[in-house]
């Protein structure tokens, strides 16, 4: 590969990343990972390359490898938003209290970020704190109403909080405004579920 020759001639982080990406494209995942790990063995504080390795693990479905790299990033930079937000999101199901600490830390670093407010809202909901969940998901939607997944999350949080009618209204509005969006099937599935529950209660 040209990328390999370039890296051998000039061993720097950018060329290591480029070689790893080329190897991944050609299906050599093991070597792709090895290139980055070798670089990080010699340069353990290189966050850019560690982020690349984290994403490589995530893309191949290696959740343990992905999380390990996120933790390693925080060892170098305790305020790294990428690591904080993604740890919060990926730990929300099995460790919601731990996830909340990361989500709050991310929000403290970037209080105006809609994506981080969305993560924080979902994590609050996993911790059964629906007051804060609804507050932050409203802020996320207000900050960027064009992101359909924030609207879906608001419907899910309303449903989880017991406001099923509010969730139905949210889902119907979402499907009207984003009729061809990638989250359409998920929104439709939840709406069918809620309509079915409503019909069952009405009998």
CSV table of C-alpha atoms in Angstrom, one decimal:
chain,number,residue,atom,x,y,z
A,1,UNK,CA,0.0,0.0,0.0
A,2,UNK,CA,1.0,3.6,-0.6
A,3,UNK,CA,-0.2,4.4,2.9
A,4,UNK,CA,2.3,1.9,4.4
A,5,UNK,CA,5.2,3.3,2.4
A,6,UNK,CA,4.2,6.8,3.5
A,7,UNK,CA,4.0,5.7,7.2
A,8,UNK,CA,7.4,3.9,7.0
A,9,UNK,CA,9.0,7.0,5.5
A,10,UNK,CA,7.4,9.4,8.0
A,11,UNK,CA,6.1,7.8,11.2
A,12,UNK,CA,3.6,10.3,12.6
A,13,UNK,CA,0.1,10.2,14.0
A,14,UNK,CA,-1.7,11.3,10.8
A,15,UNK,CA,0.1,8.6,8.7
A,16,UNK,CA,-0.6,6.0,11.3
A,17,UNK,CA,-4.3,6.8,11.2
A,18,UNK,CA,-4.3,6.8,7.4
A,19,UNK,CA,-2.6,3.4,7.2
A,20,UNK,CA,-5.0,2.0,9.7
A,21,UNK,CA,-8.0,3.3,7.7
A,22,UNK,CA,-6.6,1.8,4.4
A,23,UNK,CA,-6.1,-1.6,6.1
A,24,UNK,CA,-9.6,-1.5,7.5
A,25,UNK,CA,-11.0,-0.7,4.0
A,26,UNK,CA,-9.2,-3.8,2.6
A,27,UNK,CA,-10.6,-5.9,5.4
A,28,UNK,CA,-7.4,-6.4,7.4
A,29,UNK,CA,-9.0,-5.4,10.8
A,30,UNK,CA,-6.4,-7.1,12.9
A,31,UNK,CA,-3.5,-5.2,11.3
A,32,UNK,CA,-5.5,-2.0,11.3
A,33,UNK,CA,-5.9,-2.3,15.0
A,34,UNK,CA,-2.3,-3.3,15.5
A,35,UNK,CA,-1.0,-0.2,13.7
A,36,UNK,CA,-2.9,2.1,16.1
A,37,UNK,CA,-2.0,0.0,19.2
A,38,UNK,CA,1.7,0.1,18.2
A,39,UNK,CA,1.6,3.8,17.9
A,40,UNK,CA,-0.2,4.2,21.2
A,41,UNK,CA,2.3,1.9,23.0
A,42,UNK,CA,4.9,4.5,22.1
A,43,UNK,CA,2.6,7.6,22.4
A,44,UNK,CA,0.0,6.7,25.1
A,45,UNK,CA,-1.2,10.3,25.4
A,46,UNK,CA,-2.1,10.7,21.8
A,47,UNK,CA,-5.9,11.3,22.1
A,48,UNK,CA,-6.5,11.7,18.4
A,49,UNK,CA,-5.2,8.2,17.6
A,50,UNK,CA,-7.0,6.7,20.7
A,51,UNK,CA,-10.2,8.2,19.4
A,52,UNK,CA,-9.5,6.5,16.0
A,53,UNK,CA,-8.9,3.2,17.8
A,54,UNK,CA,-12.1,3.6,19.9
A,55,UNK,CA,-14.1,4.1,16.7
A,56,UNK,CA,-12.5,1.2,15.0
A,57,UNK,CA,-13.5,-1.1,17.9
A,58,UNK,CA,-17.0,0.4,17.9
A,59,UNK,CA,-17.4,-0.2,14.1
A,60,UNK,CA,-16.4,-3.9,14.5
A,61,UNK,CA,-18.8,-4.4,17.4
A,62,UNK,CA,-16.1,-4.8,20.1
A,63,UNK,CA,-17.9,-3.0,22.9
A,64,UNK,CA,-15.3,-3.9,25.5
A,65,UNK,CA,-12.5,-2.5,23.4
A,66,UNK,CA,-14.4,0.6,22.7
A,67,UNK,CA,-15.2,1.3,26.3
A,68,UNK,CA,-11.6,0.6,27.3
A,69,UNK,CA,-10.3,3.3,24.9
A,70,UNK,CA,-12.9,5.8,26.2
A,71,UNK,CA,-11.7,5.2,29.8
A,72,UNK,CA,-8.0,5.6,28.6
A,73,UNK,CA,-8.9,8.9,26.9
A,74,UNK,CA,-10.2,10.2,30.3
A,75,UNK,CA,-7.0,9.2,31.9
A,76,UNK,CA,-5.2,11.7,29.7
A,77,UNK,CA,-8.0,14.3,29.5
A,78,UNK,CA,-10.6,14.1,32.3
A,79,UNK,CA,-12.8,16.7,30.5
A,80,UNK,CA,-12.7,15.1,27.0
A,81,UNK,CA,-16.3,15.5,25.6
A,82,UNK,CA,-16.1,12.6,23.2
A,83,UNK,CA,-15.2,10.2,26.0
A,84,UNK,CA,-17.6,11.6,28.6
A,85,UNK,CA,-20.6,11.7,26.3
A,86,UNK,CA,-20.0,8.3,24.7
A,87,UNK,CA,-19.4,6.6,28.1
A,88,UNK,CA,-22.6,8.2,29.4
A,89,UNK,CA,-24.5,6.8,26.4
A,90,UNK,CA,-23.0,3.4,26.4
A,91,UNK,CA,-23.3,2.8,30.1
A,92,UNK,CA,-26.8,4.1,30.4
A,93,UNK,CA,-28.4,0.6,30.4
A,94,UNK,CA,-26.2,-1.5,32.6
A,95,UNK,CA,-24.8,1.3,34.9
A,96,UNK,CA,-27.2,4.3,34.8
A,97,UNK,CA,-25.8,6.0,38.0
A,98,UNK,CA,-22.3,5.8,36.6
A,99,UNK,CA,-23.5,7.0,33.2
A,100,UNK,CA,-25.2,10.0,34.9
A,101,UNK,CA,-21.9,11.2,36.4
A,102,UNK,CA,-20.3,11.2,32.9
A,103,UNK,CA,-23.3,12.9,31.3
A,104,UNK,CA,-23.3,15.6,33.9
A,105,UNK,CA,-19.6,16.2,33.5
A,106,UNK,CA,-20.1,16.5,29.7
A,107,UNK,CA,-22.9,18.9,30.1
A,108,UNK,CA,-20.8,21.0,32.5
A,109,UNK,CA,-18.1,21.2,29.8
A,110,UNK,CA,-20.5,22.1,27.0
A,111,UNK,CA,-23.8,23.3,28.5
A,112,UNK,CA,-25.2,24.6,25.1
A,113,UNK,CA,-24.6,21.3,23.2
A,114,UNK,CA,-27.9,19.8,22.0
A,115,UNK,CA,-26.4,16.4,21.6
A,116,UNK,CA,-25.0,16.3,25.1
A,117,UNK,CA,-28.3,17.6,26.6
A,118,UNK,CA,-30.0,14.8,24.7
A,119,UNK,CA,-27.7,12.2,26.2
A,120,UNK,CA,-28.1,13.7,29.7
A,121,UNK,CA,-31.9,13.6,29.3
A,122,UNK,CA,-32.0,10.0,28.3
A,123,UNK,CA,-29.6,9.1,31.1
A,124,UNK,CA,-31.7,11.0,33.7
A,125,UNK,CA,-34.7,9.0,32.4
A,126,UNK,CA,-32.8,5.7,33.0
A,127,UNK,CA,-32.3,6.9,36.5
A,128,UNK,CA,-36.0,7.5,36.9
A,129,UNK,CA,-35.5,11.3,37.3
A,130,UNK,CA,-38.1,12.3,34.8
A,131,UNK,CA,-38.3,15.9,35.9
A,132,UNK,CA,-34.7,16.6,34.8
A,133,UNK,CA,-35.1,14.2,31.8
A,134,UNK,CA,-38.0,16.2,30.4
A,135,UNK,CA,-36.2,19.5,31.2
A,136,UNK,CA,-33.1,18.6,29.3
A,137,UNK,CA,-34.8,16.9,26.4
A,138,UNK,CA,-36.9,20.1,25.9
A,139,UNK,CA,-33.7,22.2,25.9
A,140,UNK,CA,-32.1,19.8,23.3
A,141,UNK,CA,-35.2,20.0,21.0
A,142,UNK,CA,-35.3,23.8,21.4
A,143,UNK,CA,-31.5,24.1,20.6
A,144,UNK,CA,-31.9,22.0,17.4
A,145,UNK,CA,-35.5,21.1,16.4
A,146,UNK,CA,-34.3,19.7,13.1
A,147,UNK,CA,-32.8,16.6,14.8
A,148,UNK,CA,-35.5,14.0,14.7
A,149,UNK,CA,-34.0,11.6,17.3
A,150,UNK,CA,-34.3,14.3,20.0
A,151,UNK,CA,-38.0,14.3,19.3
A,152,UNK,CA,-38.2,10.6,19.4
A,153,UNK,CA,-36.3,10.6,22.8
A,154,UNK,CA,-38.8,13.2,24.1
A,155,UNK,CA,-41.7,10.8,23.2
A,156,UNK,CA,-39.9,7.9,24.8
A,157,UNK,CA,-39.2,9.9,28.0
A,158,UNK,CA,-42.8,11.1,28.2
A,159,UNK,CA,-44.0,7.5,27.8
A,160,UNK,CA,-41.5,6.3,30.5
A,161,UNK,CA,-42.7,9.0,32.8
A,162,UNK,CA,-46.3,7.9,32.5
A,163,UNK,CA,-47.4,10.6,30.0
A,164,UNK,CA,-48.6,8.2,27.3
A,165,UNK,CA,-51.0,10.8,25.8
A,166,UNK,CA,-48.1,13.3,25.5
A,167,UNK,CA,-45.9,10.6,23.9
A,168,UNK,CA,-48.6,9.9,21.3
A,169,UNK,CA,-49.0,13.5,20.4
A,170,UNK,CA,-45.2,13.9,20.1
A,171,UNK,CA,-44.9,10.8,17.9
A,172,UNK,CA,-47.7,11.9,15.5
A,173,UNK,CA,-46.1,15.3,15.2
A,174,UNK,CA,-42.7,13.7,14.6
A,175,UNK,CA,-44.1,11.5,11.8
A,176,UNK,CA,-45.8,14.4,10.2
A,177,UNK,CA,-42.7,16.6,10.2
A,178,UNK,CA,-40.2,13.8,9.3
A,179,UNK,CA,-42.1,11.4,7.1
A,180,UNK,CA,-39.1,9.8,5.5
A,181,UNK,CA,-36.6,10.0,8.3
A,182,UNK,CA,-34.4,7.1,9.4
A,183,UNK,CA,-36.1,6.9,12.8
A,184,UNK,CA,-39.6,6.6,11.2
A,185,UNK,CA,-39.9,2.9,11.8
A,186,UNK,CA,-38.9,3.2,15.4
A,187,UNK,CA,-41.4,6.0,15.9
A,188,UNK,CA,-44.2,4.1,14.2
A,189,UNK,CA,-43.4,1.0,16.3
A,190,UNK,CA,-43.8,2.9,19.5
A,191,UNK,CA,-46.9,4.6,18.3
A,192,UNK,CA,-48.5,1.3,17.4
A,193,UNK,CA,-47.6,0.0,20.9
A,194,UNK,CA,-49.1,3.0,22.7
A,195,UNK,CA,-52.3,2.9,20.5
A,196,UNK,CA,-52.6,-0.8,21.3
A,197,UNK,CA,-52.3,-0.2,25.0
A,198,UNK,CA,-54.9,2.6,24.8
A,199,UNK,CA,-57.3,0.3,23.0
A,200,UNK,CA,-56.8,-2.4,25.5
A,201,UNK,CA,-57.6,0.0,28.4
A,202,UNK,CA,-60.7,1.2,26.6
A,203,UNK,CA,-62.2,-2.3,26.4
